PDB file of C-alpha atoms in Angstrom:
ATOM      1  CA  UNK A   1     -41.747  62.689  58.961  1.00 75.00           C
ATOM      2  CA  UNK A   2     -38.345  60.911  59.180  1.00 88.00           C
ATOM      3  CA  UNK A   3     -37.569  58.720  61.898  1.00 96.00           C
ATOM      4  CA  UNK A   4     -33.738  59.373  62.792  1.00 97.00           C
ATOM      5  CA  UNK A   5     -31.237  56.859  65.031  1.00 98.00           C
ATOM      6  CA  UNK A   6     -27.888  58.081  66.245  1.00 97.00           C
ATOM      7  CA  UNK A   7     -25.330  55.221  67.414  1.00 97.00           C
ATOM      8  CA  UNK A   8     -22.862  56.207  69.667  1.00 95.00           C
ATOM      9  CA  UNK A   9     -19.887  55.310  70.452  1.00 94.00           C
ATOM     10  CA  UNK A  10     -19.138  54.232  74.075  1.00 89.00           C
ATOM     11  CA  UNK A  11     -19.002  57.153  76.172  1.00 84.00           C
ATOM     12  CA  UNK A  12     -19.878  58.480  79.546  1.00 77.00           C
ATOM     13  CA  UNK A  13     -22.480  61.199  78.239  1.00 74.00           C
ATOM     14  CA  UNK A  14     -24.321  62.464  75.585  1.00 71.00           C
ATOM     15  CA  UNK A  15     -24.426  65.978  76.647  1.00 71.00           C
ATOM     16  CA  UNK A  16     -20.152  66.805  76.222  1.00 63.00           C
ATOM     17  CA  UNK A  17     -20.415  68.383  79.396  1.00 67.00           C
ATOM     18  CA  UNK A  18     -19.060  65.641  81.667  1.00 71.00           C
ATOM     19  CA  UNK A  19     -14.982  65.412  81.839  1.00 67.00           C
ATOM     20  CA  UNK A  20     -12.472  67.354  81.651  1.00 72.00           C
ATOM     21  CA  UNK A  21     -13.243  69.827  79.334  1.00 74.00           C
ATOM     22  CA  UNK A  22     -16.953  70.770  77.358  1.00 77.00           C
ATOM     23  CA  UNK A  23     -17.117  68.719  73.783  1.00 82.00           C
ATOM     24  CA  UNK A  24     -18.859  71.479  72.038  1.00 87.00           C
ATOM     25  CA  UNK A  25     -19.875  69.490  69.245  1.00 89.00           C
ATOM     26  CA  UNK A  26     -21.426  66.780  71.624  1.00 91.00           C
ATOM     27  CA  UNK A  27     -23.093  70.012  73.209  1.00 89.00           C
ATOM     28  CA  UNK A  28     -23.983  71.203  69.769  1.00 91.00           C
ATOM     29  CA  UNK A  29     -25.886  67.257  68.657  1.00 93.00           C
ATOM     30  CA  UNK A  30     -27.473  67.179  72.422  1.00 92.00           C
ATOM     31  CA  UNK A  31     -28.993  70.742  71.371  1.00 90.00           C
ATOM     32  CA  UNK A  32     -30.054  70.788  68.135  1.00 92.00           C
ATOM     33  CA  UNK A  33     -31.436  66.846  69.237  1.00 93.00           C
ATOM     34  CA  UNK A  34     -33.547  68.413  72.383  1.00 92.00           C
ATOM     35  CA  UNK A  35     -35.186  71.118  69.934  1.00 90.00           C
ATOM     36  CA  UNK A  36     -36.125  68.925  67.402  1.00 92.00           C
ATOM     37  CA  UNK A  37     -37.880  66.313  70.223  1.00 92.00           C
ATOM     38  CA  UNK A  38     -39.811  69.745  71.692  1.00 91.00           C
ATOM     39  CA  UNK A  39     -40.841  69.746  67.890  1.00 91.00           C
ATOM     40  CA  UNK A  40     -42.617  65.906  67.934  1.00 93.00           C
ATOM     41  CA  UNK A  41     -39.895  64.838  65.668  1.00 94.00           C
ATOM     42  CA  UNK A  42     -39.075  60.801  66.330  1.00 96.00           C
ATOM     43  CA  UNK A  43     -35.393  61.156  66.969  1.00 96.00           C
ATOM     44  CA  UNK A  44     -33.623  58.458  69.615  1.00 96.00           C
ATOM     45  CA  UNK A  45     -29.996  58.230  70.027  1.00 96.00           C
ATOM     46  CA  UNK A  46     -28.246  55.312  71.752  1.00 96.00           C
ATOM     47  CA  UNK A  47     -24.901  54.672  73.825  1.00 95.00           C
ATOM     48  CA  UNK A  48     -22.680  51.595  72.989  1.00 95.00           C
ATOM     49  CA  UNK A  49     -21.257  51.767  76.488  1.00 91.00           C
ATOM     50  CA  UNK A  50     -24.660  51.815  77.998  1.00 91.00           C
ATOM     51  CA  UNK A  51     -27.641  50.572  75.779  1.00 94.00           C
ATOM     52  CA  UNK A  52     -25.848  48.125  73.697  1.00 95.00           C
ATOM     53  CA  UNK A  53     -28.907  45.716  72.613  1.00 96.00           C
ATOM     54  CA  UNK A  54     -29.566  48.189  69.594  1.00 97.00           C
ATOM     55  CA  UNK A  55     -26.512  47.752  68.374  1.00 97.00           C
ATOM     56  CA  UNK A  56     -26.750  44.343  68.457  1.00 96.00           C
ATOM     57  CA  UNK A  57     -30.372  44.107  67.395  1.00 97.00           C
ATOM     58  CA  UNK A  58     -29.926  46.903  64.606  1.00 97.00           C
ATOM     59  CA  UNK A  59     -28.904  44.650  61.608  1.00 97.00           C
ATOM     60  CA  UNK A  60     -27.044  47.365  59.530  1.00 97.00           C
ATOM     61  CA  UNK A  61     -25.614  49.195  62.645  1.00 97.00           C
ATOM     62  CA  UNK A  62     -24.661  46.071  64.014  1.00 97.00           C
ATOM     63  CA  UNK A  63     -23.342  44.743  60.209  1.00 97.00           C
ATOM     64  CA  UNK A  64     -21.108  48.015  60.207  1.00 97.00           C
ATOM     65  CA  UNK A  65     -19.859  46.922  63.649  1.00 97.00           C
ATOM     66  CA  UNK A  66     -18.315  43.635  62.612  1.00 97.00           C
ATOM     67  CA  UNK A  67     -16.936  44.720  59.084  1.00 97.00           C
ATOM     68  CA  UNK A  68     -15.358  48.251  60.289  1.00 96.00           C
ATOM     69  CA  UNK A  69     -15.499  48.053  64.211  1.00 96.00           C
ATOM     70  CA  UNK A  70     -16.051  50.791  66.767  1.00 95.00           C
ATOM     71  CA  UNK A  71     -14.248  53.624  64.541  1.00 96.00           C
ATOM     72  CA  UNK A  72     -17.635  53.731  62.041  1.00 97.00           C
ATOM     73  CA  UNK A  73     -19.698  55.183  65.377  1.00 97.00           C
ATOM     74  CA  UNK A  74     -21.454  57.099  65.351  1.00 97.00           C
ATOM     75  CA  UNK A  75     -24.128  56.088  62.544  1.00 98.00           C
ATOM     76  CA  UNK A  76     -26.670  58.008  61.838  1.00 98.00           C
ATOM     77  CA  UNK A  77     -29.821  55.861  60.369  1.00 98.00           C
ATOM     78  CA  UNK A  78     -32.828  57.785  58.742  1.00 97.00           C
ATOM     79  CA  UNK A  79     -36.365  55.771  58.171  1.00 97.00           C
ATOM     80  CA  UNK A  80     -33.691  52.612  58.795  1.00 96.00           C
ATOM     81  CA  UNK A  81     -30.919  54.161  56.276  1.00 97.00           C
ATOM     82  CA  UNK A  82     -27.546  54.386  56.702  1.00 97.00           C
ATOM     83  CA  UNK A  83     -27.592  58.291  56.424  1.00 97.00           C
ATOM     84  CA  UNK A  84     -24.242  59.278  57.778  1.00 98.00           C
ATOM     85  CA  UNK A  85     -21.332  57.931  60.052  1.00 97.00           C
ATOM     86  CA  UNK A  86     -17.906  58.457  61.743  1.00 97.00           C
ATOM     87  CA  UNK A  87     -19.321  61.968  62.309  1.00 96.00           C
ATOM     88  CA  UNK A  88     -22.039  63.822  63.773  1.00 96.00           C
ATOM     89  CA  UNK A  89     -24.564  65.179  61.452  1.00 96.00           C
ATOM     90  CA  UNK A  90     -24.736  69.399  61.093  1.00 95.00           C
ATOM     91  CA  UNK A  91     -27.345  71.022  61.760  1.00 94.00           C
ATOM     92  CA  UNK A  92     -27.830  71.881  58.703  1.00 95.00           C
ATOM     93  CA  UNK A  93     -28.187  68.102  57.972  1.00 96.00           C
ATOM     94  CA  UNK A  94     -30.695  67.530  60.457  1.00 95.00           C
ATOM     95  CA  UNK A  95     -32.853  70.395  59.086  1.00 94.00           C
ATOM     96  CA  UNK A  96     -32.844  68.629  55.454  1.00 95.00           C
ATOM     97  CA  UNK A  97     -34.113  65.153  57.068  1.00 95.00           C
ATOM     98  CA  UNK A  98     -36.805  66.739  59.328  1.00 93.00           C
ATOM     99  CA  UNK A  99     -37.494  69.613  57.447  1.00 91.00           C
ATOM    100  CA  UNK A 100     -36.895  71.953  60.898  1.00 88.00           C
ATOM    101  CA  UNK A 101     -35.323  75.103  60.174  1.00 89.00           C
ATOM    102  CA  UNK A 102     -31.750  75.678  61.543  1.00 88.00           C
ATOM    103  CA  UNK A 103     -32.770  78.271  63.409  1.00 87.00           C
ATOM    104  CA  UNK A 104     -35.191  76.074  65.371  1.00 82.00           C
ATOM    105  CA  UNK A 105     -32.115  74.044  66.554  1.00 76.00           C
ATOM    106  CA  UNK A 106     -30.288  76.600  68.524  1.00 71.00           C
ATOM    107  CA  UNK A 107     -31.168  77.267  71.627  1.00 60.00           C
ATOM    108  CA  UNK A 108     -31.273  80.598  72.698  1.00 54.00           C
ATOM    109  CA  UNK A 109     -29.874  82.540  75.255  1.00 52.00           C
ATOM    110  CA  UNK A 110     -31.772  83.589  77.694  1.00 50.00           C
ATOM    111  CA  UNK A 111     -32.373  87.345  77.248  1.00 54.00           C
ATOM    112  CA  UNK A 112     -33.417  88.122  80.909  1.00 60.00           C
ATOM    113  CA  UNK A 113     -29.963  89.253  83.242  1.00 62.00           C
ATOM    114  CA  UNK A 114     -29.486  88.519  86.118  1.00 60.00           C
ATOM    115  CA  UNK A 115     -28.919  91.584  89.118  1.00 66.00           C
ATOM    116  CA  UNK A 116     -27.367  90.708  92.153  1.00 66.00           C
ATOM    117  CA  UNK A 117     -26.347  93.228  94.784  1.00 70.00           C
ATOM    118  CA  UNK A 118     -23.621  92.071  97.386  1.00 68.00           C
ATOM    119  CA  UNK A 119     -23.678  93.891 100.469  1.00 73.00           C
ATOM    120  CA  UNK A 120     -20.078  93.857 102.276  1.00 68.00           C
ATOM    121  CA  UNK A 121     -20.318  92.690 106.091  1.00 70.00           C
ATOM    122  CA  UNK A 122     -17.819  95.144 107.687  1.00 62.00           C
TER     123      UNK A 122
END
């Protein structure tokens, strides 16, 4: 089973939630990342802004850093490969290196609703 590392670049979350307006593609990577780990698969993604000793101890990541500088993040390494970088991988991409079906990446809305009944005080 592949063994995939995302570097990325400095940045206050992971998620694309935080700010002033959603990232959807951040929200999109955080997803498809949280299904596969459900799954067992060894996925681990790091922050430049907060975990920077990968970078640093990560010879090609940290190779790509002095030659191109920040702009190359994120890289994606799978089994200790330079797979992709300066973009996020589809999902489509993850399901070729873990073998995880698409499908299997999108979370799914929850199918339950919700009834509230508001009673007005008079």
């Amino acid at each position: 089973m592949a063994k995939i590392e995302i570097f990325d670049p400095a940045m206050c979350c992971a998620t694309g939630v935080c700010g002033p307006s959603v990232d959807l593609e951040l929200t999109r990577v955080a997803s498809a990342i949280f299904s596969m780990q459900q799954k067992g698969i060894d996925i681990s993604r790091y922050n430049l802004g907060s975990e920077p000793e990968p970078f640093v101890t990560n010879q090609k990541v940290n190779e790509l850093l002095m030659e191109k500088g920040p702009e190359c993040l994120p890289v994606i390494l799978v089994d200790g490969e330079v797979a992709k970088m300066e973009d996020y991988p589809t999902n489509e991409e993850f399901a070729k290196w873990t073998g995880v079906k698409v499908e299997e990446m999108v979370q799914e809305k929850p199918k339950k609703k919700l009834n509230i009944t508001l009673n007005s005080i008079n």
